[in-house]
Amino acid sequence: PARLDRESIPPGASVHVLATVDGTTSLLEDARVVAATDPDSGGIGTGSGMSVQLAVPDIRTAESVTHAAVSGTITLVVPSPAAGGQR
């Protein structure tokens, strides 16, 4: 998969959130991007990659995403337009 830059996922875009801690699991489908910032701009779980703020439906999902960001790796998948995803 290609690496995304912030122009690839504008505010309002839909992404799927995968977490890899002890194996990979799907945390959230169709999360809405609120904002994306350049690498090294800070935030929870940020390192050398881009920081993306997501709208999540509830506190439990926010906790799961935060835990995965701190403990492992978060992968965002942009759905293809053919699959009904917004680009």
PDB file of C-alpha atoms in Angstrom:
ATOM      1  CA  PRO A   1       0.000   0.000   0.000  1.00  0.00           C
ATOM      2  CA  ALA A   2       1.081   3.537  -0.719  1.00  0.00           C
ATOM      3  CA  ARG A   3       1.840   6.011   2.017  1.00  0.00           C
ATOM      4  CA  LEU A   4      -0.691   8.792   2.309  1.00  0.00           C
ATOM      5  CA  ASP A   5       0.030  12.456   2.620  1.00  0.00           C
ATOM      6  CA  ARG A   6      -2.376  14.957   4.089  1.00  0.00           C
ATOM      7  CA  GLU A   7      -3.660  15.969   0.654  1.00  0.00           C
ATOM      8  CA  SER A   8      -4.729  12.347   0.110  1.00  0.00           C
ATOM      9  CA  ILE A   9      -7.137  12.417   3.045  1.00  0.00           C
ATOM     10  CA  PRO A  10      -8.824  15.805   3.246  1.00  0.00           C
ATOM     11  CA  PRO A  11     -11.231  16.734   6.050  1.00  0.00           C
ATOM     12  CA  GLY A  12     -14.473  14.825   5.595  1.00  0.00           C
ATOM     13  CA  ALA A  13     -12.810  11.828   3.930  1.00  0.00           C
ATOM     14  CA  SER A  14     -13.792   8.363   5.105  1.00  0.00           C
ATOM     15  CA  VAL A  15     -11.116   5.926   6.333  1.00  0.00           C
ATOM     16  CA  HIS A  16     -11.043   2.501   7.946  1.00  0.00           C
ATOM     17  CA  VAL A  17      -8.912   2.268  11.093  1.00  0.00           C
ATOM     18  CA  LEU A  18      -6.803  -0.851  11.662  1.00  0.00           C
ATOM     19  CA  ALA A  19      -4.671  -1.492  14.737  1.00  0.00           C
ATOM     20  CA  THR A  20      -1.651  -3.740  15.066  1.00  0.00           C
ATOM     21  CA  VAL A  21      -0.670  -4.491  18.646  1.00  0.00           C
ATOM     22  CA  ASP A  22      -0.759  -8.292  19.035  1.00  0.00           C
ATOM     23  CA  GLY A  23      -2.025  -9.001  15.530  1.00  0.00           C
ATOM     24  CA  THR A  24      -4.093  -6.708  13.339  1.00  0.00           C
ATOM     25  CA  THR A  25      -7.740  -5.909  14.028  1.00  0.00           C
ATOM     26  CA  SER A  26     -10.284  -3.537  12.572  1.00  0.00           C
ATOM     27  CA  LEU A  27     -11.193  -0.813  15.061  1.00  0.00           C
ATOM     28  CA  LEU A  28     -13.525   1.343  13.021  1.00  0.00           C
ATOM     29  CA  GLU A  29     -15.031   1.502   9.551  1.00  0.00           C
ATOM     30  CA  ASP A  30     -15.926   4.771   7.876  1.00  0.00           C
ATOM     31  CA  ALA A  31     -14.239   7.099  10.366  1.00  0.00           C
ATOM     32  CA  ARG A  32     -14.377  10.725   9.228  1.00  0.00           C
ATOM     33  CA  VAL A  33     -11.139  12.666   8.983  1.00  0.00           C
ATOM     34  CA  VAL A  34     -11.315  15.959  10.888  1.00  0.00           C
ATOM     35  CA  ALA A  35      -7.790  17.145  10.077  1.00  0.00           C
ATOM     36  CA  ALA A  36      -4.387  15.884   8.997  1.00  0.00           C
ATOM     37  CA  THR A  37      -1.100  17.519   9.915  1.00  0.00           C
ATOM     38  CA  ASP A  38       2.460  17.232   8.702  1.00  0.00           C
ATOM     39  CA  PRO A  39       4.887  14.752  10.277  1.00  0.00           C
ATOM     40  CA  ASP A  40       6.404  15.641  13.634  1.00  0.00           C
ATOM     41  CA  SER A  41       3.629  18.083  14.534  1.00  0.00           C
ATOM     42  CA  GLY A  42       2.883  16.212  17.769  1.00  0.00           C
ATOM     43  CA  GLY A  43      -0.108  14.360  19.179  1.00  0.00           C
ATOM     44  CA  ILE A  44      -0.937  11.041  20.804  1.00  0.00           C
ATOM     45  CA  GLY A  45       1.083   8.197  19.386  1.00  0.00           C
ATOM     46  CA  THR A  46       2.808  10.337  16.802  1.00  0.00           C
ATOM     47  CA  GLY A  47       6.326   9.644  15.715  1.00  0.00           C
ATOM     48  CA  SER A  48       7.783  10.252  12.319  1.00  0.00           C
ATOM     49  CA  GLY A  49       4.475   9.933  10.482  1.00  0.00           C
ATOM     50  CA  MET A  50       1.558  12.170   9.718  1.00  0.00           C
ATOM     51  CA  SER A  51      -0.970  12.944  12.478  1.00  0.00           C
ATOM     52  CA  VAL A  52      -4.648  12.480  11.624  1.00  0.00           C
ATOM     53  CA  GLN A  53      -7.574  13.577  13.792  1.00  0.00           C
ATOM     54  CA  LEU A  54     -10.647  11.374  13.450  1.00  0.00           C
ATOM     55  CA  ALA A  55     -14.266  11.762  14.497  1.00  0.00           C
ATOM     56  CA  VAL A  56     -15.221   8.632  16.444  1.00  0.00           C
ATOM     57  CA  PRO A  57     -18.722   7.611  17.536  1.00  0.00           C
ATOM     58  CA  ASP A  58     -18.139   7.099  21.270  1.00  0.00           C
ATOM     59  CA  ILE A  59     -15.659   7.108  24.148  1.00  0.00           C
ATOM     60  CA  ARG A  60     -14.957   3.350  23.947  1.00  0.00           C
ATOM     61  CA  THR A  61     -13.852   3.694  20.336  1.00  0.00           C
ATOM     62  CA  ALA A  62     -11.718   6.708  21.264  1.00  0.00           C
ATOM     63  CA  GLU A  63     -10.091   4.635  24.022  1.00  0.00           C
ATOM     64  CA  SER A  64      -9.401   1.744  21.623  1.00  0.00           C
ATOM     65  CA  VAL A  65      -7.859   4.004  18.989  1.00  0.00           C
ATOM     66  CA  THR A  66      -5.743   5.831  21.586  1.00  0.00           C
ATOM     67  CA  HIS A  67      -4.532   2.568  23.133  1.00  0.00           C
ATOM     68  CA  ALA A  68      -3.532   1.219  19.733  1.00  0.00           C
ATOM     69  CA  ALA A  69      -1.747   4.461  18.813  1.00  0.00           C
ATOM     70  CA  VAL A  70       0.293   4.383  22.016  1.00  0.00           C
ATOM     71  CA  SER A  71       0.891   0.611  22.175  1.00  0.00           C
ATOM     72  CA  GLY A  72       1.221  -0.373  18.546  1.00  0.00           C
ATOM     73  CA  THR A  73       0.594   0.858  15.044  1.00  0.00           C
ATOM     74  CA  ILE A  74      -2.473   2.471  13.496  1.00  0.00           C
ATOM     75  CA  THR A  75      -3.074   1.978   9.779  1.00  0.00           C
ATOM     76  CA  LEU A  76      -5.629   4.050   7.889  1.00  0.00           C
ATOM     77  CA  VAL A  77      -7.159   2.528   4.794  1.00  0.00           C
ATOM     78  CA  VAL A  78      -8.896   4.757   2.265  1.00  0.00           C
ATOM     79  CA  PRO A  79     -11.822   2.836   0.754  1.00  0.00           C
ATOM     80  CA  SER A  80     -11.896   2.691  -3.017  1.00  0.00           C
ATOM     81  CA  PRO A  81     -14.670   4.655  -4.746  1.00  0.00           C
ATOM     82  CA  ALA A  82     -15.912   1.356  -6.199  1.00  0.00           C
ATOM     83  CA  ALA A  83     -16.512   0.119  -2.642  1.00  0.00           C
ATOM     84  CA  GLY A  84     -18.620   3.164  -1.846  1.00  0.00           C
ATOM     85  CA  GLY A  85     -15.817   5.066  -0.157  1.00  0.00           C
ATOM     86  CA  GLN A  86     -15.340   8.802  -0.411  1.00  0.00           C
ATOM     87  CA  ARG A  87     -12.022  10.075  -1.702  1.00  0.00           C
TER      88      ARG A  87
END
